[in-house]
Every structure is written in C-alpha cells, then in structure tokens.
mmCIF file of C-alpha atoms in Angstrom:
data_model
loop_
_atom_site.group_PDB
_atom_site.id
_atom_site.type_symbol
_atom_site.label_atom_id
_atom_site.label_comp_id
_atom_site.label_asym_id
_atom_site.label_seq_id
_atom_site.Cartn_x
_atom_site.Cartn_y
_atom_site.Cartn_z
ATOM 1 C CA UNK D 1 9.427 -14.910 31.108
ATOM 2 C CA UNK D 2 8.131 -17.828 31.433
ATOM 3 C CA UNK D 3 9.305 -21.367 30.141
ATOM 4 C CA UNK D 4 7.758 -24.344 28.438
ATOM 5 C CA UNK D 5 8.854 -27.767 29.384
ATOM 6 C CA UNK D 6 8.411 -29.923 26.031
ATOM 7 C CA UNK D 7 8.857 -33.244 27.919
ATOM 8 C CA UNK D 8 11.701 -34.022 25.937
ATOM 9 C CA UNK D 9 10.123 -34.250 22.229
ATOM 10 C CA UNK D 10 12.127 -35.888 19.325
ATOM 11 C CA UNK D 11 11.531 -33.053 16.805
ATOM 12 C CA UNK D 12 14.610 -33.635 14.408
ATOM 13 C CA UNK D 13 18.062 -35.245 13.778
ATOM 14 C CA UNK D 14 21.562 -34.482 13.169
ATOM 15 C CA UNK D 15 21.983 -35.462 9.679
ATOM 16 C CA UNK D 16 25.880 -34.410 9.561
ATOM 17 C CA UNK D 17 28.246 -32.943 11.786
ATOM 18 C CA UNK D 18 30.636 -30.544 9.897
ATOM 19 C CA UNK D 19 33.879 -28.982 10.675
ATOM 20 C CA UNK D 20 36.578 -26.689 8.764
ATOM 21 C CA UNK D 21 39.899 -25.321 9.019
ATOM 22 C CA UNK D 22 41.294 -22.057 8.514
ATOM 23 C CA UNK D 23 42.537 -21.540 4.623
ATOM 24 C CA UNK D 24 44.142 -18.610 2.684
ATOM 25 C CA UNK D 25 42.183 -17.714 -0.493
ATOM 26 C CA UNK D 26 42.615 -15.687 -2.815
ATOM 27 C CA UNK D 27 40.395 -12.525 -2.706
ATOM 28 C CA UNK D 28 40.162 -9.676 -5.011
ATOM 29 C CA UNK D 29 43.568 -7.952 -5.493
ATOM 30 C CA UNK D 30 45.213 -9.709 -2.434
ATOM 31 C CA UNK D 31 44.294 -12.671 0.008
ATOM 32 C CA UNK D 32 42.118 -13.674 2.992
ATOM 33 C CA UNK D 33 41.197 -16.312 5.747
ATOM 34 C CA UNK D 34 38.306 -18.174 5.962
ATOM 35 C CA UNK D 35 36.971 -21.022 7.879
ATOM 36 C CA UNK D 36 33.618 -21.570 5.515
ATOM 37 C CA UNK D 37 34.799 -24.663 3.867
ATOM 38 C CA UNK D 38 32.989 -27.472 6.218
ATOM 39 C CA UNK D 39 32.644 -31.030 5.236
ATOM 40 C CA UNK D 40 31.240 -33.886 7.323
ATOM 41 C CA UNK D 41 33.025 -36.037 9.619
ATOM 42 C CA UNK D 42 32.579 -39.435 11.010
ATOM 43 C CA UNK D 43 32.097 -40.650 14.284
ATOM 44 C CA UNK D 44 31.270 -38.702 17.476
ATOM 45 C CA UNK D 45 32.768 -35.337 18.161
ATOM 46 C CA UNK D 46 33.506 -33.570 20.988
ATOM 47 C CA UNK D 47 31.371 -30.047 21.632
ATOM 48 C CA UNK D 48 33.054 -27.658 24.217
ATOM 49 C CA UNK D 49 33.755 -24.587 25.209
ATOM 50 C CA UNK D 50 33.046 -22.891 22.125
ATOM 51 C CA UNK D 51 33.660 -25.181 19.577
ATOM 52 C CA UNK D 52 32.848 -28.543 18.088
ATOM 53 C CA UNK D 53 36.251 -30.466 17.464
ATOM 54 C CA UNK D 54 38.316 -30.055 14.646
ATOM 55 C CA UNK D 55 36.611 -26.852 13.825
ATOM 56 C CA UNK D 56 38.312 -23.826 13.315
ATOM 57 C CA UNK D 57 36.976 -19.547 12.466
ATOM 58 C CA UNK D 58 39.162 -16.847 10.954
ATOM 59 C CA UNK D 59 37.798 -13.892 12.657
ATOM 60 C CA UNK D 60 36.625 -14.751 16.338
ATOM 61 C CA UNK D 61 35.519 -10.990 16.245
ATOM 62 C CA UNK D 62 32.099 -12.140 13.956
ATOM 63 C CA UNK D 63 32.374 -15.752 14.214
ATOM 64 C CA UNK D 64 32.235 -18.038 17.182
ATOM 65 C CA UNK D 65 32.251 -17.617 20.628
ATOM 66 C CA UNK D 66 29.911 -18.145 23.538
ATOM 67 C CA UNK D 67 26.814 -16.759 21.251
ATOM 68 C CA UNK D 68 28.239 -18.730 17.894
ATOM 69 C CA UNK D 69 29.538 -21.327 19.333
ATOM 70 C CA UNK D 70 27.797 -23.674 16.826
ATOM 71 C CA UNK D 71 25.975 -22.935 13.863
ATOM 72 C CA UNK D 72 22.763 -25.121 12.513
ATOM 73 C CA UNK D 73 21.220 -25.202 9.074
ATOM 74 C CA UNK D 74 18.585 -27.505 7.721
ATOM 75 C CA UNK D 75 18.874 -30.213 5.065
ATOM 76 C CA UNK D 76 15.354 -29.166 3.846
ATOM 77 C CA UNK D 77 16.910 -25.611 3.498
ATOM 78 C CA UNK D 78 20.229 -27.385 1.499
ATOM 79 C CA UNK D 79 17.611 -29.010 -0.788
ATOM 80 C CA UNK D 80 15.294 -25.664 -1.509
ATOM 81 C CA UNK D 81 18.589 -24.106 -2.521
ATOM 82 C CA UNK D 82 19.470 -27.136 -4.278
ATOM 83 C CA UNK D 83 16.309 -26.612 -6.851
ATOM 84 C CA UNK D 84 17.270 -22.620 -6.856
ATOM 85 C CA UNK D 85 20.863 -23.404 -8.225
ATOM 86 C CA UNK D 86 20.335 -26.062 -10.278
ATOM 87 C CA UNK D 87 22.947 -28.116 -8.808
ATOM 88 C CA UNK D 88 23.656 -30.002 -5.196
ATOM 89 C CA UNK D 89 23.936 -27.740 -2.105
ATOM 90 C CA UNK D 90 25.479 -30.644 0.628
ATOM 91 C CA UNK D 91 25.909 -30.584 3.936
ATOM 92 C CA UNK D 92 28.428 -28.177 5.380
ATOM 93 C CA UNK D 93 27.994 -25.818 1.950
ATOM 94 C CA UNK D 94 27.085 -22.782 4.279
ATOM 95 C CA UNK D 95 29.493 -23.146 6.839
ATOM 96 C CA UNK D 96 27.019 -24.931 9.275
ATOM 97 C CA UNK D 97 28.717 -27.282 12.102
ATOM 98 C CA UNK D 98 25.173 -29.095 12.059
ATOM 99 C CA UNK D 99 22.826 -29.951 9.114
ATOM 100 C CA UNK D 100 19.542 -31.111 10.583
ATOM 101 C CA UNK D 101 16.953 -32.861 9.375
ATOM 102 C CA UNK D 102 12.794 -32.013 10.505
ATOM 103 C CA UNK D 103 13.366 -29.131 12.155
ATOM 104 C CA UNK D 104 12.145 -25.547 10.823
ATOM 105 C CA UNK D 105 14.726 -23.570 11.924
ATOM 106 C CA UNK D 106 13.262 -20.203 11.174
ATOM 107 C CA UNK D 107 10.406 -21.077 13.884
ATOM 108 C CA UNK D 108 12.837 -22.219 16.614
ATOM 109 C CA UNK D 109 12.175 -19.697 19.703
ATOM 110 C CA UNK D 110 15.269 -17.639 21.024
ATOM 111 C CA UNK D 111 16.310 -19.553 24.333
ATOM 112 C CA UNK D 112 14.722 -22.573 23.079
ATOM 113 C CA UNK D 113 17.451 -25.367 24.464
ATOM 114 C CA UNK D 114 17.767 -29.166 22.293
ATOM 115 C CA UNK D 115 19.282 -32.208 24.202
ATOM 116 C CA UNK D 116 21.538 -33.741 21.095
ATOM 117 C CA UNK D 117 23.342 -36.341 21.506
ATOM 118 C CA UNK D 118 24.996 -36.044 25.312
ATOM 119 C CA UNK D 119 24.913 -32.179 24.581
ATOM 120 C CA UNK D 120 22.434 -29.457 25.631
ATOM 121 C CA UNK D 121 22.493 -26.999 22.685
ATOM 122 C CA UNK D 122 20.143 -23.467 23.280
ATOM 123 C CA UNK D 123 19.124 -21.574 19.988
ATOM 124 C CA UNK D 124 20.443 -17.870 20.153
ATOM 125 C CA UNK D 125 20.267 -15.659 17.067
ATOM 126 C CA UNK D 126 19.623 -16.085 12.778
ATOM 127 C CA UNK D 127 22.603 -16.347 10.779
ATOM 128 C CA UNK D 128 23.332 -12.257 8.760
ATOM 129 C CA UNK D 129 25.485 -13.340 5.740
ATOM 130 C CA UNK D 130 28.810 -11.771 5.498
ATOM 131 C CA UNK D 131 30.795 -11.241 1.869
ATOM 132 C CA UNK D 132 32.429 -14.975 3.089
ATOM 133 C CA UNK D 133 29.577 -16.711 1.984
ATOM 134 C CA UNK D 134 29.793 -14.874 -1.549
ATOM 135 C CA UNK D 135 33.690 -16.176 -1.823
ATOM 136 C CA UNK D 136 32.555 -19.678 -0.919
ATOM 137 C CA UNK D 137 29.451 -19.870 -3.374
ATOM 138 C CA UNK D 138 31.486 -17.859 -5.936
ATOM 139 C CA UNK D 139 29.174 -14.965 -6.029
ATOM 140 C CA UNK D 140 29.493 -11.700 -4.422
ATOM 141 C CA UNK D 141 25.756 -11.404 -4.613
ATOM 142 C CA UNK D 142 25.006 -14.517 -2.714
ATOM 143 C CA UNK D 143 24.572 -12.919 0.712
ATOM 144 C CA UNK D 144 21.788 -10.603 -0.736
ATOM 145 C CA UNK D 145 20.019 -13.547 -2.059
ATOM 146 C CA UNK D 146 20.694 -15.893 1.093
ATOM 147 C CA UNK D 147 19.200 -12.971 2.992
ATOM 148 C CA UNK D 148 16.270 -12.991 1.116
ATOM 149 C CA UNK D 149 14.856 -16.560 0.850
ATOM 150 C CA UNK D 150 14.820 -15.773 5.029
ATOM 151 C CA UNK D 151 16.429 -19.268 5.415
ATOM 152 C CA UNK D 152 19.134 -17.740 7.740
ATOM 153 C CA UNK D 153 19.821 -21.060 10.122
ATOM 154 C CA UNK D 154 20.381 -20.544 13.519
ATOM 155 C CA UNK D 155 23.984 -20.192 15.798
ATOM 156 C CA UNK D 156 23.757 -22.174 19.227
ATOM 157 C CA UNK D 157 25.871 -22.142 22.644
ATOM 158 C CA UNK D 158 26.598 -24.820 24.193
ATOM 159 C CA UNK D 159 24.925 -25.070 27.852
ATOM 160 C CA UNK D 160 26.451 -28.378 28.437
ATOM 161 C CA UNK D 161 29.522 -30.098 26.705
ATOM 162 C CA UNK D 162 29.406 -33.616 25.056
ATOM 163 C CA UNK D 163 29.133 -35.305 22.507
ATOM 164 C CA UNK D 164 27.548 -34.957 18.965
ATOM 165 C CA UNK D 165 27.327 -37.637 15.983
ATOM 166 C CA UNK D 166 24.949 -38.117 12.802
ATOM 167 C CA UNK D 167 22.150 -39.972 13.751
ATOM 168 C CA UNK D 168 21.558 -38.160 16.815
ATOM 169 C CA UNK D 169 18.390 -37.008 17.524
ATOM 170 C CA UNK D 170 17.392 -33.411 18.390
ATOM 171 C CA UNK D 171 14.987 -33.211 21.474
ATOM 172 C CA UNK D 172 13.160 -29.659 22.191
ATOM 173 C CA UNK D 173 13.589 -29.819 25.895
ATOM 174 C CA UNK D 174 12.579 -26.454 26.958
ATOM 175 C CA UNK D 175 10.786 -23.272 25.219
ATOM 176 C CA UNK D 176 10.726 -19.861 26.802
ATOM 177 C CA UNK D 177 6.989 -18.327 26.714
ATOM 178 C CA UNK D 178 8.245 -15.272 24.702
ATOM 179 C CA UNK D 179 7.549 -16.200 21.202
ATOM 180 C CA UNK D 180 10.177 -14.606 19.270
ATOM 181 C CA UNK D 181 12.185 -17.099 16.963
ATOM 182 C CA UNK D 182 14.916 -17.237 14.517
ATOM 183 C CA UNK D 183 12.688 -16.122 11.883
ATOM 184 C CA UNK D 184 11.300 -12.788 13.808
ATOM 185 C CA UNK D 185 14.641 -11.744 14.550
ATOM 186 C CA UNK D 186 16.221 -11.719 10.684
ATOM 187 C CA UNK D 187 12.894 -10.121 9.506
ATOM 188 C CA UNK D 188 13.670 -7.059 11.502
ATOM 189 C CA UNK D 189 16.723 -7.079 10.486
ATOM 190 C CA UNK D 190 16.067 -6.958 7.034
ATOM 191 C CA UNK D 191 13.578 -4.214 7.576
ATOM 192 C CA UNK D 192 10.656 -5.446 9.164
ATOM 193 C CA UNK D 193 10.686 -2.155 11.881
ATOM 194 C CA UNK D 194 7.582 -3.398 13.310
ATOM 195 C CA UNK D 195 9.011 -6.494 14.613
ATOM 196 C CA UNK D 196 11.737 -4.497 16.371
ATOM 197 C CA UNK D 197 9.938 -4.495 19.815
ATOM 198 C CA UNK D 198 9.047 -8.188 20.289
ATOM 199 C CA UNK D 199 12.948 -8.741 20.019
ATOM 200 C CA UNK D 200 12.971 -7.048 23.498
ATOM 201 C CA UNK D 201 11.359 -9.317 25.059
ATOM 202 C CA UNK D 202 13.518 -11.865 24.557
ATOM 203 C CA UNK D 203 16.516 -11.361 27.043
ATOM 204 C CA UNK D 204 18.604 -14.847 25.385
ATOM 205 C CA UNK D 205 19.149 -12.633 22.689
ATOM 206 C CA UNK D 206 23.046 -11.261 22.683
ATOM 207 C CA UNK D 207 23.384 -7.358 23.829
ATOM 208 C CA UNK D 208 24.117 -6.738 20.906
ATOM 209 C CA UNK D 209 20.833 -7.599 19.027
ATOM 210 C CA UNK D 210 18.708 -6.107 22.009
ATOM 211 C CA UNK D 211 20.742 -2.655 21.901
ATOM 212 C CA UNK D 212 20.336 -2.776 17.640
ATOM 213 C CA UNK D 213 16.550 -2.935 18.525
ATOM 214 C CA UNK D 214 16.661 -0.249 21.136
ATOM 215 C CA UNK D 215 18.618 2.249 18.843
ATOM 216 C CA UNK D 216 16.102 1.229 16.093
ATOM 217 C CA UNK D 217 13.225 2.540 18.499
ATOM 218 C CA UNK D 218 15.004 5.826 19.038
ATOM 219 C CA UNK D 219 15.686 6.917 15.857
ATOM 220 C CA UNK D 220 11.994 5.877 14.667
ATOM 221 C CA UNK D 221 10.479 7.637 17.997
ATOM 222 C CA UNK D 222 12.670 11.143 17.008
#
C-alpha cells in the first residue's frame, strides 16, 4: 500500500461538534435506549479514547468503539435532505459527533487520516442505518431511504487525542494509494457485488467489512 502525503491541505471545517446522552423512548409495545439525539455544544471538547466528551451510545456492541469512535456527516448532506423533507435537517439530526462543512464525505479514502483541531482523526468505514435512525426521524422507513441517497457519512478513530471545536479546520494529511472510499464501500453493501474485491485491498477497513467481502466472493465463486 502505498501512502500519499497531502502536505497538510485545508479541505473542510468543523461546522459543529455534537454530543448526546443515553435516553429511554418509547418503542413499539415496550421501550428502548438510544443515544441518537445529538445537539451542538460550545467551546472545545475533549476527543479520547473512544469518545468525544459528553457523548454517550446505548449499544457499544454496533456503536462506538475503536472503529466508531466518532462519526462525521456533512452540512451539504443536512441541506440535500433538508430540500427532500421539506423542513430543516440541523446539525447533530443523524447522530453525527461532527457536521463538516466542504468535504465530500462519500469520496474520502479508507485510511485517509485529517489533523482537526489538536486531533488526528483517520476515516474508517460508511455509516449502515439501523431501525434507530427511523425512531429519531419518526419513520421506520427512513433507513431504507437514508441508504439510498448513498449519503452514508463516515465513522473515524481517533489516532491521536485532543481537542475539537467549531471553527476548526479539517486538514487531509495523509491518503493511502488504494483508492477505495466511503462511497465504494456502502455501494457494495447495498448490492454493488462488483465492488466487493477493491474493498480487499484496503486493510484500514475493520475485519469485519474485509471478511463480509470475502464471504461475498465465496458464495458468488460456488
């Protein structure tokens, strides 16, 4: 693999920084937890270990961790969904920690690491819409349609701890040579066999992605 210094580019900005606590809803005939509900905070917040500050997830089995430690979606992307609903999407609607501004998120490159703020941030793998999303948009169909306007955002680790505040920008400081982004990655997913391969050759992607692709191979190969 090999990897692209950028010479530390200025490619975007942190428009808000978003955090959320657990909360009980109500859900169908009974309850559940959910973390979804972000909203922007002021000031500078801390990012470490695998979390930004004051944020909080309700299932650390599909949510956070080393590989979700943060998740990024762009304000361009809030205001495309804003015209499809017919109503204001703000920051923090989709459970993002980050809302960025002039970045295309789908094109980000797997491995691809950002200097924000006193942070170093490394793209990792597209967002894949649980029935969460549906409760907080208040439509069970929502993840369907979120998956299909292939405006998934992007989750990020954290490579080094710091600090993170709106107004910060993003600087690409690194691109691995591979090629596969955020974008490549949901539209095998969501069916696009052919892309299945490429997603091999990119070894920042999680296990788990890498052994989805292999088993996808198999099956189409019996």
């Amino acid at each position: 693999m090999t990897t692209h210094r950028s010479g530390h580019r200025s490619v975007g900005q942190v428009r808000s920084v978003n955090v959320g606590r657990v909360r009980t809803i109500e859900f169908r005939d009974g309850s559940d937890r959910t973390a979804i509900w972000k909203a922007p905070v002021a000031g500078r917040v801390a990012v470490r270990g695998v979390n930004v500050d004051g944020d909080e997830q309700a299932d650390r089995s599909v949510h956070g961790g080393p590989d979700k430690a943060l998740y990024a979606y762009a304000s361009e992307d809030l205001a495309w969904w804003s015209d499809q609903l017919g109503h204001p999407v703000g920051p923090g609607t989709f459970g993002e920690n980050l809302t960025t501004a002039g970045l295309d998120l789908a094109a980000a490159v797997v491995g691809e690491t950002w200097e924000v703020g006193s942070t170093v941030l490394e793209v990792v793998q597209p967002r894949i819409p649980c029935y969460k999303l549906g409760i907080r948009m208040g439509d069970p169909g929502f993840p369907r349609r979120f998956a299909a306007a292939a405006r998934s955002g992007t989750y990020l680790r954290i490579i080094r701890e710091g600090e993170i505040g709106a107004g910060d920008s993003i600087a690409v400081v690194a691109t691995p040579g591979h090629g596969v982004t955020i974008g490549m990655v949901e539209r095998a997913y969501h069916g696009n066999d052919d892309l299945a391969a490429r997603l091999l050759d990119a070894p920042e992607l999680p296990e788990s992605w890498q052994d989805w692709a292999r088993r996808l191979l198999r099956h189409r190969a019996s």
